[in-house]
Tab-separated table of C-alpha atoms and ligand atoms in Angstrom:
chain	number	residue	atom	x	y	z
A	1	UNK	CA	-20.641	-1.097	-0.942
A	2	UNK	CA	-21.100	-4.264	0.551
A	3	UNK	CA	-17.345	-6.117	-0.507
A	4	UNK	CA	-15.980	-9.805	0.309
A	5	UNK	CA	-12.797	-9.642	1.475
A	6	UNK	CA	-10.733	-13.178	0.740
A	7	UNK	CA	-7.629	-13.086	2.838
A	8	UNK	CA	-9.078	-10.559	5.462
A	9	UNK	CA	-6.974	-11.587	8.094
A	10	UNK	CA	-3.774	-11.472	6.467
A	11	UNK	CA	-1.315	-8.871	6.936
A	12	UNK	CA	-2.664	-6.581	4.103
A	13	UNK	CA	-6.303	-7.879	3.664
A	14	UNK	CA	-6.617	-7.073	7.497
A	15	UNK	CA	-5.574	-2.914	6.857
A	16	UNK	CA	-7.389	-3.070	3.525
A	17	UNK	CA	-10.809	-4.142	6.154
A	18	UNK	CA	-10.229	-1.136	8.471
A	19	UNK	CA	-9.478	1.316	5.532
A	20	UNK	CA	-13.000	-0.617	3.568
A	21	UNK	CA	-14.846	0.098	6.964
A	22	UNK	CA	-13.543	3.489	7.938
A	23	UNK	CA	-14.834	5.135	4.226
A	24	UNK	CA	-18.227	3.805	4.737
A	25	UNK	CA	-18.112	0.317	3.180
A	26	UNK	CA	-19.227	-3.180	5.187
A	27	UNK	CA	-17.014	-6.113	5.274
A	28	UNK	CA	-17.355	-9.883	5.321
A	29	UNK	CA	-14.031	-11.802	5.685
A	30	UNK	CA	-12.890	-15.665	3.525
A	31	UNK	CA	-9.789	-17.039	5.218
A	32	UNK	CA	-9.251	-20.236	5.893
A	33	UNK	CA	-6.540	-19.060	8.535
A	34	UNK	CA	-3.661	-20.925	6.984
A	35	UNK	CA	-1.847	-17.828	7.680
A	36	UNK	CA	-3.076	-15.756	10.033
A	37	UNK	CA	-5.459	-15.568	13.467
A	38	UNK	CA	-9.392	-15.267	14.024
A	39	UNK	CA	-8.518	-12.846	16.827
A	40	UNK	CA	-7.594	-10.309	13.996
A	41	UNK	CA	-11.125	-9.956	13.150
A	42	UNK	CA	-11.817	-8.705	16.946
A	43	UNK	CA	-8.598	-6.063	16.265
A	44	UNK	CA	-10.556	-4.868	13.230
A	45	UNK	CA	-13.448	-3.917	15.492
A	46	UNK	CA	-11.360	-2.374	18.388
A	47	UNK	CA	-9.812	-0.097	15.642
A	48	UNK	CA	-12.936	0.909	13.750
A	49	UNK	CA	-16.044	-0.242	15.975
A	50	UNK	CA	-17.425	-2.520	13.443
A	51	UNK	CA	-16.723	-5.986	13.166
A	52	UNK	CA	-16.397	-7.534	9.670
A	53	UNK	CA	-18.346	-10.771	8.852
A	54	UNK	CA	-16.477	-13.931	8.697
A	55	UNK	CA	-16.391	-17.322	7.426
A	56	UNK	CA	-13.432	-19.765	7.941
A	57	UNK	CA	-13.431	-21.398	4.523
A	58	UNK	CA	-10.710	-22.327	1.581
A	59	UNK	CA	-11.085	-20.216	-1.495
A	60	UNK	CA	-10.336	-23.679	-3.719
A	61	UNK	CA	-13.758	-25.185	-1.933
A	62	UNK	CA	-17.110	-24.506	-4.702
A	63	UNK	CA	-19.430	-25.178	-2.066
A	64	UNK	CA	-17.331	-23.071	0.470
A	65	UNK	CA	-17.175	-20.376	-2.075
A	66	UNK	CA	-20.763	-20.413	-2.943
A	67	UNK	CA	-22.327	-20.821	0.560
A	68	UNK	CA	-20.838	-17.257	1.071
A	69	UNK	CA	-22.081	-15.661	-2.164
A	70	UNK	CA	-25.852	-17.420	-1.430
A	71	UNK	CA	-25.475	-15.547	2.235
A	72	UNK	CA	-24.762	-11.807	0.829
A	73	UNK	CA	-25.301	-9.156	-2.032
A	74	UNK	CA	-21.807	-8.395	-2.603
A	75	UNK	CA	-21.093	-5.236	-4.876
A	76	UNK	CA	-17.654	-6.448	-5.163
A	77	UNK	CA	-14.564	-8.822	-4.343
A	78	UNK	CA	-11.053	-8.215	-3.316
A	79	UNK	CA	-9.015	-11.008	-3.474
A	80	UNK	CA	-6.107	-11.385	-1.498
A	81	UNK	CA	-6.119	-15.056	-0.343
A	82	UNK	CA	-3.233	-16.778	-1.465
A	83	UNK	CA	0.101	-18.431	-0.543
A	84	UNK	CA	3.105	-15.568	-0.676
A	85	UNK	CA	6.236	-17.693	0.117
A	86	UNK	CA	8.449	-17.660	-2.776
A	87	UNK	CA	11.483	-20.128	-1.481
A	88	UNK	CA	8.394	-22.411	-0.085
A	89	UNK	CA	6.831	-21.924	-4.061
A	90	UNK	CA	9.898	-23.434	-5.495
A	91	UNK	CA	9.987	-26.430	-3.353
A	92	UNK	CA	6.181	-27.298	-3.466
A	93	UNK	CA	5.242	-25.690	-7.364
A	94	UNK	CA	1.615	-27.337	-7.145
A	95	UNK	CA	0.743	-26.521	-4.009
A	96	UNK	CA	1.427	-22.928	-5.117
A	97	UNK	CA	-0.627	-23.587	-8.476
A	98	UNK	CA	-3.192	-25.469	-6.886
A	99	UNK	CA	-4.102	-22.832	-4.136
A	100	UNK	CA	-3.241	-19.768	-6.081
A	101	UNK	CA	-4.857	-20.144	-9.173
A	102	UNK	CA	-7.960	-22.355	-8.558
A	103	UNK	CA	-9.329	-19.750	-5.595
A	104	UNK	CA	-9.038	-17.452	-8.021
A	105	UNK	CA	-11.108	-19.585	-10.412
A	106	UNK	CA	-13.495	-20.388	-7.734
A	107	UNK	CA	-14.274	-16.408	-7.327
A	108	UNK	CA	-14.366	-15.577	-10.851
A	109	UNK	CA	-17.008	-18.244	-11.235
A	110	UNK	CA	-19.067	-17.321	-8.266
A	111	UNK	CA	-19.047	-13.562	-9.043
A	112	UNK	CA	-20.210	-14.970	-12.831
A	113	UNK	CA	-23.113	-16.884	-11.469
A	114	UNK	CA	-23.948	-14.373	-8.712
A	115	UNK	CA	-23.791	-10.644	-10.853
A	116	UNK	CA	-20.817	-9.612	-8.740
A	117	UNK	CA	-19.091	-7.206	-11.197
A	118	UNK	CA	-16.237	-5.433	-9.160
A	119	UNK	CA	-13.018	-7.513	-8.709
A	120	UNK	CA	-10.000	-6.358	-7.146
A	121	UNK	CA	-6.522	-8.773	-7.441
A	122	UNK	CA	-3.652	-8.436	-5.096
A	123	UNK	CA	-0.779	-8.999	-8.063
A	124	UNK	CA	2.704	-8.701	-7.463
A	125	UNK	CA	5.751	-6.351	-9.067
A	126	UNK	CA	7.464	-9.929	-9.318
A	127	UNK	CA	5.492	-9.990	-12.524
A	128	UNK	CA	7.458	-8.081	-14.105
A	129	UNK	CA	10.354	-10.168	-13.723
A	130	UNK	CA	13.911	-9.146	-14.828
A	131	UNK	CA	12.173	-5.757	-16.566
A	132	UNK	CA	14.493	-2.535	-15.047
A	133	UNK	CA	13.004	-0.604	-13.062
A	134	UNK	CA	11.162	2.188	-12.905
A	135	UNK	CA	8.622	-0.718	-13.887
A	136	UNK	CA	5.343	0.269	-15.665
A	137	UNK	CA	2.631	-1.574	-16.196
A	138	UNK	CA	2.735	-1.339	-20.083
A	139	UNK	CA	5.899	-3.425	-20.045
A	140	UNK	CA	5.562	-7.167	-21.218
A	141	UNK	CA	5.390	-9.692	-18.550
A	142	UNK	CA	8.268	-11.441	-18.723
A	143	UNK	CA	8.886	-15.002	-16.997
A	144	UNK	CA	8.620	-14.939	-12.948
A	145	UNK	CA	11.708	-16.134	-11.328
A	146	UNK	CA	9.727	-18.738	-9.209
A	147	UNK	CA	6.184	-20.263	-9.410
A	148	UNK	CA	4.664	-17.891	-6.847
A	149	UNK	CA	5.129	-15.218	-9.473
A	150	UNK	CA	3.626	-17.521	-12.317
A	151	UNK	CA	0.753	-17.903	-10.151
A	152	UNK	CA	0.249	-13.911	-10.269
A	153	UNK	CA	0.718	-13.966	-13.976
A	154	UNK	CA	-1.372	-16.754	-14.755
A	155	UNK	CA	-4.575	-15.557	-12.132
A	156	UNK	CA	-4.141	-12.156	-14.055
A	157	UNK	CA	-4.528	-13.721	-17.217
A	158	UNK	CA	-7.587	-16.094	-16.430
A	159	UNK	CA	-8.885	-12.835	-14.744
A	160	UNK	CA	-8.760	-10.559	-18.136
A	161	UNK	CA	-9.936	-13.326	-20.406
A	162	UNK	CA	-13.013	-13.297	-18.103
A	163	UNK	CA	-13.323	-10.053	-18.324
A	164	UNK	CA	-13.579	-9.905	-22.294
A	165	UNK	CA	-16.221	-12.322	-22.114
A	166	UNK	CA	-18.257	-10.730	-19.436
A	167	UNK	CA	-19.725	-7.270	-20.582
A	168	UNK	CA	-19.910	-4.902	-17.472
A	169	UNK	CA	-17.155	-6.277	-15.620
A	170	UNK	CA	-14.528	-3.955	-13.783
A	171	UNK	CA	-11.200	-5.817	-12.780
A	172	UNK	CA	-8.561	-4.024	-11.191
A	173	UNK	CA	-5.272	-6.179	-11.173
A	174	UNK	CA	-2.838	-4.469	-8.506
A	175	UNK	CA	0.839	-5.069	-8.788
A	176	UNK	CA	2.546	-4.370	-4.975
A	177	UNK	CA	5.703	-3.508	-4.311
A	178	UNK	CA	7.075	-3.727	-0.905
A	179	UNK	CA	4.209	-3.722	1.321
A	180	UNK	CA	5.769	-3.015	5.301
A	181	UNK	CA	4.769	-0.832	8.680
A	182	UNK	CA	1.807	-1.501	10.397
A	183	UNK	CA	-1.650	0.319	11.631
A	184	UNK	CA	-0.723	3.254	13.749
A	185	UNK	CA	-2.891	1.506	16.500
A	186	UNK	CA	-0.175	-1.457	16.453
A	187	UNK	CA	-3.148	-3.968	16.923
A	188	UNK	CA	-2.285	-5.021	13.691
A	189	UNK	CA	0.661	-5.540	11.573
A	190	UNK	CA	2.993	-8.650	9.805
A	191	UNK	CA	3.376	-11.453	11.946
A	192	UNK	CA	5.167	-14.172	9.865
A	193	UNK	CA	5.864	-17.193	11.700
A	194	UNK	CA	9.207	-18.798	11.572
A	195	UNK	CA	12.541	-16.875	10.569
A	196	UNK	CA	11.287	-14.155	8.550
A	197	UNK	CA	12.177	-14.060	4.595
A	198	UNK	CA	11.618	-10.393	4.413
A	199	UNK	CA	13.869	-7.453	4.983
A	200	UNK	CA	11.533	-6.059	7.507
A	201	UNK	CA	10.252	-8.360	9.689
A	202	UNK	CA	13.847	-9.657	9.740
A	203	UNK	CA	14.700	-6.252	10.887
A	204	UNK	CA	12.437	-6.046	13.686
A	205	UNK	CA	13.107	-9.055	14.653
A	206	UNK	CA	17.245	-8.314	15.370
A	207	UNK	CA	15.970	-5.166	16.840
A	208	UNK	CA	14.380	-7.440	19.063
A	209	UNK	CA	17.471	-9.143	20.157
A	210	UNK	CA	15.001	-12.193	18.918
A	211	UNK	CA	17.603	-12.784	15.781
A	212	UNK	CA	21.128	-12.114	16.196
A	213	UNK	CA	22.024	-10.284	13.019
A	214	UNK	CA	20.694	-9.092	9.617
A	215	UNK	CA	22.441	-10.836	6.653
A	216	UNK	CA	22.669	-8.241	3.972
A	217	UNK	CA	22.319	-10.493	0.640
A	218	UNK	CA	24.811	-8.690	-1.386
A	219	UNK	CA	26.965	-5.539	-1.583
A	220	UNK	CA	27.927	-5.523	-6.101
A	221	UNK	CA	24.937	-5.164	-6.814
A	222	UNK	CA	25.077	-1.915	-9.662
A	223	UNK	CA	23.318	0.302	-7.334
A	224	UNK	CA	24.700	3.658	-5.776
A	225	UNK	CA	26.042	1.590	-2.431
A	226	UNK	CA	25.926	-1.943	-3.863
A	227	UNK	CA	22.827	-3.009	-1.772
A	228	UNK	CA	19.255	-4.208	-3.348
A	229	UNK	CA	16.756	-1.874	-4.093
A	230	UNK	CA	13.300	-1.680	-3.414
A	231	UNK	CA	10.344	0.317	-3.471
A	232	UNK	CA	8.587	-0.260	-0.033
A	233	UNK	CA	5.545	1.018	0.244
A	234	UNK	CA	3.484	1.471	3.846
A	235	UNK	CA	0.209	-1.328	4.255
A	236	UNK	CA	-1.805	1.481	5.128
A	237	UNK	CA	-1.035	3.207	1.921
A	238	UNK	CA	-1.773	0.298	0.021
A	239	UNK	CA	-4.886	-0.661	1.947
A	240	UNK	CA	-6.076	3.156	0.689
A	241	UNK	CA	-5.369	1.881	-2.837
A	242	UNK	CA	-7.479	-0.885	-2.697
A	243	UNK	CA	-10.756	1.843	-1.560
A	244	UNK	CA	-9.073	4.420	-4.528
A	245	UNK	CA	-9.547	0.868	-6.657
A	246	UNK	CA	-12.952	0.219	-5.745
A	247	UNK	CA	-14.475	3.739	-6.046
A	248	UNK	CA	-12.641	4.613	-9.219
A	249	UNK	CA	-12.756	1.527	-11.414
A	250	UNK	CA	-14.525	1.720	-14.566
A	251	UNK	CA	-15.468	-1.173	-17.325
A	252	UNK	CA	-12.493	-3.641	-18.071
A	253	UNK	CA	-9.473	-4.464	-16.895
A	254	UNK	CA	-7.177	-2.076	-15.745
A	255	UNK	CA	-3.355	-2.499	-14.018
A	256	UNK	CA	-2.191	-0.562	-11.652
A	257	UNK	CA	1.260	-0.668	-9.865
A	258	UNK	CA	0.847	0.386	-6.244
A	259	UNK	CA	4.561	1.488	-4.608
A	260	UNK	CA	5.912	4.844	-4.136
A	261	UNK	CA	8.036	5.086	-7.427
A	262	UNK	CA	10.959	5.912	-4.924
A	263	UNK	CA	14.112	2.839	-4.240
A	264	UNK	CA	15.056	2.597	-1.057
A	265	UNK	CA	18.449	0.427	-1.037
A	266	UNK	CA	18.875	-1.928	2.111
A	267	UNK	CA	21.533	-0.242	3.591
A	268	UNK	CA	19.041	2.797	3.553
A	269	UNK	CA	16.392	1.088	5.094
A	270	UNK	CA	18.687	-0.373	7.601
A	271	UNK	CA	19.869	3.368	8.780
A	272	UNK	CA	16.291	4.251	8.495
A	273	UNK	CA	15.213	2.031	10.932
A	274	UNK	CA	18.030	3.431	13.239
A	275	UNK	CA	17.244	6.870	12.536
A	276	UNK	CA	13.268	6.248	13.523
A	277	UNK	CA	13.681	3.890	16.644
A	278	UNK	CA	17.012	5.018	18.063
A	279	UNK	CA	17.849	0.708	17.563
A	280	UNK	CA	21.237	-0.202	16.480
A	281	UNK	CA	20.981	-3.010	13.837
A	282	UNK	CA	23.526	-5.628	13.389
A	283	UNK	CA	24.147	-6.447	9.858
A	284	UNK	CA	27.039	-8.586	7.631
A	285	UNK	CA	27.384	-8.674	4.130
A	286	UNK	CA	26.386	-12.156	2.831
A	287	UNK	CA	26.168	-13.931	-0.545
A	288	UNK	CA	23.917	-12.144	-3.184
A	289	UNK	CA	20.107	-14.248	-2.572
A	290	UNK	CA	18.975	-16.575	-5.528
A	291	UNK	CA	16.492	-14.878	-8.103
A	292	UNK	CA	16.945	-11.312	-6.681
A	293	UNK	CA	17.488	-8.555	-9.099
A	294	UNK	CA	19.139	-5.194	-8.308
A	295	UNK	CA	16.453	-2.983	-8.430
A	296	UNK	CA	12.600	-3.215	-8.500
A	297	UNK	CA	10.541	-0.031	-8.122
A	298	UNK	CA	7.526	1.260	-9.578
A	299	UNK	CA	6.630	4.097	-12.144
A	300	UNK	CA	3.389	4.783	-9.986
A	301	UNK	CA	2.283	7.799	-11.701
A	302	UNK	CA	-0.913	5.738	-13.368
A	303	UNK	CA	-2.640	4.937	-9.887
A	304	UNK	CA	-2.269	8.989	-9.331
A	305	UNK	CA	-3.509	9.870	-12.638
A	306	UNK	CA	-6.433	7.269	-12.665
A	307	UNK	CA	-7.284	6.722	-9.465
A	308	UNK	CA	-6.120	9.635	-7.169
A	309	UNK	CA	-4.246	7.318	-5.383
A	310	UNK	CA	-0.890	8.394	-3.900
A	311	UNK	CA	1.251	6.775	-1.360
A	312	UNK	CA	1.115	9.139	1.560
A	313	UNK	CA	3.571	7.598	4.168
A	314	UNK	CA	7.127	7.919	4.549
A	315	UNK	CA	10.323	5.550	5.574
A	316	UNK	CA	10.137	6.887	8.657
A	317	UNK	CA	6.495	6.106	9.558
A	318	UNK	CA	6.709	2.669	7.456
A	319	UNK	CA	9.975	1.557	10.356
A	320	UNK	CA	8.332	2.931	13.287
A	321	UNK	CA	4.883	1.390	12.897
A	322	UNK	CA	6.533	-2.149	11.869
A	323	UNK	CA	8.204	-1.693	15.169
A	324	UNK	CA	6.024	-0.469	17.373
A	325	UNK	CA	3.840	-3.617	16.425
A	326	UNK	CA	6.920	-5.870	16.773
A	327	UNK	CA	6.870	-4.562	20.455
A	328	UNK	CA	2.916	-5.229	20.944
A	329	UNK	CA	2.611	-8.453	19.367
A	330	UNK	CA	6.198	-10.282	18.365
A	331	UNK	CA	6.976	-13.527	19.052
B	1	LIG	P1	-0.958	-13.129	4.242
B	1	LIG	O1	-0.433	-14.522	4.203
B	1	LIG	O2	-0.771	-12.345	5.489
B	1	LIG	O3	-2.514	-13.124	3.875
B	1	LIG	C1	-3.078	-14.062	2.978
B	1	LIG	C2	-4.283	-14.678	3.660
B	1	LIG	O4	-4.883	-15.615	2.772
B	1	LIG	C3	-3.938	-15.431	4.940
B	1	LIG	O5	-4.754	-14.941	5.994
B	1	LIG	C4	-4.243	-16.904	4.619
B	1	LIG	O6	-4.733	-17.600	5.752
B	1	LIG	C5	-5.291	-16.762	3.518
B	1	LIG	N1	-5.380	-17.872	2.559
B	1	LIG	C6	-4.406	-18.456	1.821
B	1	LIG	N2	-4.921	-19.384	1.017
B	1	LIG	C7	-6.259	-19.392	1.217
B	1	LIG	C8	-7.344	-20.128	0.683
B	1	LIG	N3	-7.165	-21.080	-0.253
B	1	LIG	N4	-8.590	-19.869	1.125
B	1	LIG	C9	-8.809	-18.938	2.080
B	1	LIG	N5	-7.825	-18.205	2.637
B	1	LIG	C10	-6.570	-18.434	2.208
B	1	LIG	O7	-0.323	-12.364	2.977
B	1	LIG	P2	-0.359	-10.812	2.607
B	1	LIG	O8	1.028	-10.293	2.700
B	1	LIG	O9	-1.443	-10.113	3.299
B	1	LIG	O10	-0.687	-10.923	1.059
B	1	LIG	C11	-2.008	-10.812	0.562
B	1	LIG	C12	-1.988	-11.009	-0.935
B	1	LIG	O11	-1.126	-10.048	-1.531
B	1	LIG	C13	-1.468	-12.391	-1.367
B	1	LIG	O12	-2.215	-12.838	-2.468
B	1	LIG	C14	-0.043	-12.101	-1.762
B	1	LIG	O13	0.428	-13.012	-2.712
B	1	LIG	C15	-0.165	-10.695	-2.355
B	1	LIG	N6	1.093	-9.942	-2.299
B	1	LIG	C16	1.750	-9.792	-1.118
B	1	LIG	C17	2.961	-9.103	-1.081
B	1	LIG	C18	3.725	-8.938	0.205
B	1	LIG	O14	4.910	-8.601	0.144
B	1	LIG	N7	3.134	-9.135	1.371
B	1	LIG	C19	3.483	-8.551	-2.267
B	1	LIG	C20	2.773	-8.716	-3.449
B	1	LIG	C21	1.566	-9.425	-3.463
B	2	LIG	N1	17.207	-8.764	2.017
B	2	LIG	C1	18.385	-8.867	2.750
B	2	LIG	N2	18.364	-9.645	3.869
B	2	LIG	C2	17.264	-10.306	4.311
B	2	LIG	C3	16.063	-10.177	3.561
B	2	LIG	C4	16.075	-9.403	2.412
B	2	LIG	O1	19.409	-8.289	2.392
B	2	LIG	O2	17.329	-11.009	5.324
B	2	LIG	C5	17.189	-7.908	0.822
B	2	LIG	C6	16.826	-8.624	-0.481
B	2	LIG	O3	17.978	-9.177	-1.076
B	2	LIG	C7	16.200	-7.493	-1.293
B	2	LIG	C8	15.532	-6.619	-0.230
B	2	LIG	O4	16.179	-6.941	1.014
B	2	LIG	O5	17.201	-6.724	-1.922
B	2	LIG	C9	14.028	-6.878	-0.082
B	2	LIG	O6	13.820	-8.276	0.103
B	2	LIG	P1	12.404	-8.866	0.532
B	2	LIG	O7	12.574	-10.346	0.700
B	2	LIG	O8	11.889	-8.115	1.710
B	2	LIG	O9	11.450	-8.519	-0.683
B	2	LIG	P2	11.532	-8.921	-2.239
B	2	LIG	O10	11.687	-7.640	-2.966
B	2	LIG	O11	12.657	-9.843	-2.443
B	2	LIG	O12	10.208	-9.534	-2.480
């Protein structure tokens, strides 16, 4: 299949290309590099031999949009461009709603006007909200804590409406959980800039010696040692889901959550990463963190049953790989 790839240099859209290119598919690339580096396209080709097309333009631009659709037959879209700070969504709401929602629009209507039936959404497990956990995608959506997750709830919403009206169409809507690790090459991997918001990158980064220490954000939490849990999931695992997605998906809309279905608390992750790297890790015990719940994870068993699709990877891997590309490439 010939698939457009919005967000292809990002952290996951950038696995998802080598794992579309390695089973066989070809690649073009929409980023408009708010986040992330043209040189990642050349690390695509050093890993698989093929280099993805790619044109630097915003998702929210019609004529941007369309210029690419008039340039290809695409079988299908995967759209992962977007904005994925949630403190930053709080602060600036319609810069979130603005970006989020209307490049989703902007596909949707292309793939209308061009016949492109196949459309795969990077959605979030922050749309389930305060929902316990083991989460599954039956549940009802229930408010996001901050306008980043609105924006997943709302694009999933204009995206099945679409759907209903468009005979033929196949929409998969992907919830991720805790997407970490890198390629096994280490040529790519998460590079936030700034201080990292996330538990790993934050990690890596006191490995490091770049940050001083980890600030655990809260020890009473009602979990078995007090710490957060999550269900963190290897990128290259979820890249795989996103091929599983495109080869499996049949007529409609269908959600799927993609994590392990395992918690991993953060103390657990913490001695993880110590187990796999042999690196001590500062940590303290601060304040809980605004708008975090105890425990997110995913009942994953529908991917598996629908879709074949399993997360392979374990802990282990997920810490060394997210370290081994903090080595090669942190700043
Ligand atoms: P990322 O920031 O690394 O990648 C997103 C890419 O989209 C970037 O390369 C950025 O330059 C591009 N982009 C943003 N707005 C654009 C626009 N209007 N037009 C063109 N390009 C644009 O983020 P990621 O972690 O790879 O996330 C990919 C997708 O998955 C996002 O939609 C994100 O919300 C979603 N997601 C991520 C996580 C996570 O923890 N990383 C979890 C759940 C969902
Ligand atoms: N966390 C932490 N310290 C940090 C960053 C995160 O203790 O510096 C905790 C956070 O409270 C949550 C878990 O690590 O329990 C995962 O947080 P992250 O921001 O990576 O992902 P989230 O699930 O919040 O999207």
């Amino acid at each position: 299949m010939h698939i457009l790839v919005t967000g292809g240099t990002g952290y996951i859209g950038s696995h998802t290309c080598v794992a579309l290119q390695q089973a066989g598919h070809s690649v073009v690339v929409a980023d408009n590099l708010s986040n992330s580096k043209k040189e990642t396209i050349d690390q695509i080709k050093k890993i698989t031999g093929s280099r993805p097309g790619f044109y630097k333009i915003d998702c929210t631009r019609e004529t941007a949009v369309d210029r690419v659709f008039s340039e290809h037959h695409f079988d299908g879209v995967i759209h992962f461009a977007g904005l994925k700070a949630v403190g930053e969504s709080v602060e600036k709401p319609l810069k979130y709603y603005y970006n989020n929602t209307l490049s989703t629009m902007m596909l949707i209507d292309a793939c209308r006007r061009y016949d492109v039936k196949r459309f795969v959404f990077s959605s979030s497990a922050t749309v389930y909200g305060e929902n316990r956990a083991p989460l599954v995608e039956t549940m009802p959506l229930l408010p996001a804590t901050n306008p980043y997750g609105e924006t997943k709830a709302i694009s999933e919403r204009i995206l099945s409406d679409c759907a209903a009206v468009n005979p033929g169409w196949s929409v998969a809507l992907l919830r991720y959980f805790n997407p970490v690790g890198a390629h096994e090459s280490a040529l790519i991997g998460e590079a936030p800039s700034g201080i990292p918001n996330n538990l790993m990158p934050y990690v890596t980064k006191v490995a490091r010696g770049k940050l001083k220490k980890l600030s655990i954000f809260g020890n009473d939490y009602p979990t078995a040692d007090g710490t957060g849990v999550r269900d963190y999931v290897h990128v290259c695992d979820l890249a795989e889901g996103h091929v599983a997605a495109l080869n499996k998906l049949t007529r409609g809309v269908h959600i799927y959550n993609l994590g392990t279905g395992r918690g991993t608390s953060v103390l657990e992750l913490v001695r993880a990463f110590e187990e796999a790297t042999g690196v001590k890790i500062k940590y303290q015990v601060a304040p809980r963190r605004q708008g975090d719940v105890a425990e997110c994870y995913a009942d994953a068993s529908k991917a598996k049953k629908e879709m074949g699709w399993q997360a392979k990877r374990g802990l282990a891997e997920m810490c060394l790989s997210a370290w081994q590309f903090e080595k090669n490439y942190g700043q």
